[in-house]
CSV table of C-alpha atoms in Angstrom, one decimal:
chain,number,residue,atom,x,y,z
A,1,MET,CA,-217.8,211.4,184.3
A,2,ARG,CA,-216.5,208.1,186.0
A,3,TRP,CA,-216.9,208.2,189.8
A,4,SER,CA,-213.9,206.7,192.1
A,5,MET,CA,-214.4,205.1,195.4
A,6,ALA,CA,-213.3,208.6,196.7
A,7,HIS,CA,-215.8,210.1,195.3
A,8,LEU,CA,-218.2,207.7,196.4
A,9,GLY,CA,-217.2,207.6,199.9
A,10,ALA,CA,-217.2,211.5,200.2
A,11,ALA,CA,-221.2,211.4,199.3
A,12,VAL,CA,-222.2,209.1,201.8
A,13,ALA,CA,-220.4,210.7,204.3
A,14,THR,CA,-222.1,214.1,203.1
A,15,LEU,CA,-225.4,212.5,203.0
A,16,LEU,CA,-224.8,211.3,206.5
A,17,SER,CA,-223.5,214.1,208.0
A,18,ALA,CA,-226.5,216.0,206.6
A,19,ALA,CA,-228.9,214.1,208.4
A,20,PRO,CA,-230.6,215.5,211.5
A,21,ALA,CA,-228.2,214.0,214.6
A,22,SER,CA,-231.3,212.1,215.6
A,23,ALA,CA,-231.9,210.7,212.3
A,24,LEU,CA,-229.4,208.0,212.7
A,25,LEU,CA,-227.7,205.5,214.4
A,26,VAL,CA,-224.6,204.3,212.9
A,27,TRP,CA,-221.9,202.1,214.5
A,28,GLN,CA,-218.7,202.5,212.7
A,29,GLY,CA,-215.9,199.9,213.2
A,30,ASP,CA,-213.2,197.4,211.7
A,31,ALA,CA,-214.3,194.3,210.4
A,32,ARG,CA,-211.2,191.2,210.4
A,33,ILE,CA,-211.2,188.9,207.9
A,34,VAL,CA,-210.9,185.3,210.1
A,35,SER,CA,-211.3,183.2,206.6
A,36,VAL,CA,-211.6,182.8,203.2
A,37,THR,CA,-211.8,180.2,200.1
A,38,PRO,CA,-209.0,180.3,197.5
A,39,ALA,CA,-211.4,182.5,195.1
A,40,CYS,CA,-210.6,185.9,197.4
A,41,LYS,CA,-207.1,185.4,196.7
A,42,GLY,CA,-207.1,184.5,193.0
A,43,ALA,CA,-206.3,188.5,192.2
A,44,ALA,CA,-203.5,189.2,190.5
A,45,SER,CA,-203.3,192.7,192.0
A,46,GLU,CA,-202.1,192.5,195.6
A,47,ARG,CA,-204.6,195.4,196.7
A,48,ARG,CA,-207.2,193.0,195.3
A,49,LYS,CA,-207.0,189.8,197.6
A,50,ILE,CA,-208.6,189.4,200.6
A,51,GLY,CA,-207.1,187.2,203.0
A,52,GLU,CA,-206.9,185.9,206.3
A,53,GLY,CA,-206.5,189.0,208.8
A,54,THR,CA,-207.6,191.1,205.9
A,55,VAL,CA,-209.0,194.3,208.0
A,56,LEU,CA,-212.2,196.5,206.3
A,57,ARG,CA,-213.6,199.8,207.5
A,58,SER,CA,-217.0,198.7,208.2
A,59,ILE,CA,-220.2,200.6,209.5
A,60,LEU,CA,-223.2,199.3,210.6
A,61,ARG,CA,-227.0,200.4,211.3
A,62,PRO,CA,-228.9,197.8,213.3
A,63,ARG,CA,-232.4,197.5,211.9
A,64,ASN,CA,-235.5,199.1,213.7
A,65,LEU,CA,-233.3,202.2,216.1
A,66,SER,CA,-234.3,205.4,214.9
A,67,ASP,CA,-234.9,205.8,211.0
A,68,ASN,CA,-232.7,203.0,210.3
A,69,GLY,CA,-235.9,201.2,209.0
A,70,PRO,CA,-236.8,197.2,209.2
A,71,ASP,CA,-233.3,195.6,207.8
A,72,THR,CA,-229.6,195.9,209.0
A,73,ARG,CA,-227.5,197.4,206.9
A,74,VAL,CA,-223.5,196.4,207.0
A,75,SER,CA,-221.0,198.1,204.8
A,76,PHE,CA,-217.2,197.0,204.3
A,77,LEU,CA,-214.6,199.5,202.4
A,78,HIS,CA,-211.7,197.6,201.2
A,79,ASP,CA,-208.3,199.3,200.6
A,80,GLY,CA,-210.2,202.5,199.7
A,81,GLN,CA,-211.0,201.1,196.5
A,82,ALA,CA,-214.4,198.1,196.5
A,83,ASN,CA,-217.5,199.3,198.7
A,84,PHE,CA,-219.6,195.9,199.7
A,85,VAL,CA,-223.2,197.4,201.2
A,86,LEU,CA,-225.3,194.5,202.5
A,87,PHE,CA,-229.2,194.7,203.2
A,88,LEU,CA,-230.1,192.2,205.6
A,89,PRO,CA,-234.2,191.4,205.3
A,90,GLY,CA,-235.5,192.2,209.0
A,91,GLY,CA,-232.3,191.8,210.3
A,92,ALA,CA,-232.2,187.9,210.0
A,93,PRO,CA,-228.7,186.1,211.2
A,94,THR,CA,-229.0,184.0,208.0
A,95,GLY,CA,-230.8,184.7,204.1
A,96,THR,CA,-230.2,186.5,201.1
A,97,ALA,CA,-229.0,189.9,201.2
A,98,ALA,CA,-229.7,193.1,198.5
A,99,GLY,CA,-225.8,193.9,197.8
A,100,TRP,CA,-224.8,196.7,196.3
A,101,GLY,CA,-221.8,198.6,195.7
A,102,SER,CA,-218.5,199.1,193.6
A,103,GLY,CA,-216.3,196.1,193.3
A,104,HIS,CA,-212.3,196.3,192.6
A,105,ASP,CA,-213.3,197.0,188.8
A,106,ALA,CA,-214.7,200.1,189.9
A,107,ILE,CA,-217.8,198.7,188.0
A,108,ILE,CA,-221.2,199.3,190.2
A,109,VAL,CA,-223.3,196.3,191.4
A,110,ALA,CA,-226.7,196.9,192.8
A,111,ASN,CA,-229.5,194.7,194.1
A,112,LYS,CA,-227.6,191.8,193.6
A,113,GLY,CA,-228.4,188.5,195.9
A,114,VAL,CA,-225.9,187.8,198.4
A,115,PRO,CA,-226.2,184.7,200.8
A,116,TYR,CA,-224.8,185.2,203.9
A,117,GLY,CA,-225.5,182.9,207.2
A,118,GLY,CA,-224.7,182.7,211.0
A,119,PHE,CA,-224.7,186.6,211.4
A,120,ARG,CA,-224.9,187.4,215.1
A,121,LEU,CA,-225.0,190.6,217.0
A,122,GLN,CA,-223.4,191.0,220.4
A,123,PRO,CA,-225.4,192.6,222.2
A,124,ALA,CA,-228.5,190.9,220.5
A,125,SER,CA,-230.7,194.0,220.5
A,126,PRO,CA,-228.9,197.2,220.5
A,127,SER,CA,-230.0,200.6,221.6
A,128,ALA,CA,-229.4,204.1,221.3
A,129,GLY,CA,-227.3,203.9,224.5
A,130,THR,CA,-225.4,200.9,223.1
A,131,ASP,CA,-221.5,201.9,223.3
A,132,PHE,CA,-220.4,199.2,221.3
A,133,ILE,CA,-221.1,196.4,219.1
A,134,GLU,CA,-219.5,193.1,217.7
A,135,LEU,CA,-221.2,191.4,214.8
A,136,THR,CA,-219.7,188.1,213.2
A,137,GLY,CA,-220.9,186.0,210.4
A,138,GLU,CA,-220.1,184.1,206.8
A,139,ILE,CA,-220.9,186.4,203.5
A,140,GLU,CA,-220.9,184.4,199.8
A,141,ASP,CA,-219.6,186.2,196.9
A,142,PHE,CA,-217.9,188.9,198.9
A,143,MET,CA,-216.9,191.8,197.5
A,144,PHE,CA,-218.8,191.0,194.6
A,145,ILE,CA,-215.3,188.3,193.7
A,146,PRO,CA,-217.3,185.2,192.6
A,147,GLY,CA,-217.0,181.8,194.9
A,148,CYS,CA,-215.1,184.3,197.5
A,149,THR,CA,-216.6,183.4,200.8
A,150,VAL,CA,-215.6,185.0,203.9
A,151,ARG,CA,-216.2,184.6,208.1
A,152,PHE,CA,-215.4,187.8,209.8
A,153,SER,CA,-215.4,189.5,213.2
A,154,ALA,CA,-216.2,192.8,213.3
A,155,GLY,CA,-216.4,195.8,216.3
A,156,TYR,CA,-218.2,198.9,216.1
A,157,THR,CA,-218.1,202.1,218.2
A,158,GLN,CA,-220.8,204.2,217.9
A,159,ARG,CA,-220.8,207.2,215.7
A,160,PHE,CA,-222.2,211.1,217.0
């Protein structure tokens, strides 16, 4: 059976909703693409293009809060069809993240090294009582598109 992004999204939502409320501290919001390299816009299909101003759904799990673990996790969902997830080692602002997800071609990618840089959380050390978080940064090979580097700005509210 071939899984669509809708199936994957439903499975993730089920897993997150099945966890006890105190187990996860999750913020949900939108990420806006601020700048891109030409490779991001090279797709033949309009639905696959990533350009300046593109808005993606995003989920953020900052490190060391409740059961979130030692790595910050951030995910992006583009046009309901591609999911791009990064595990930032130790929440470092620059480095190589473990990337996984499903690209626009529905090919599942797991544990691919994805360079990123300039990640900045505001507030820098969110807590369980933080209602709103901003995240900015730059990601190479965004959405597993070779040569596609994006800069983004995202805003999140805590999901209860």
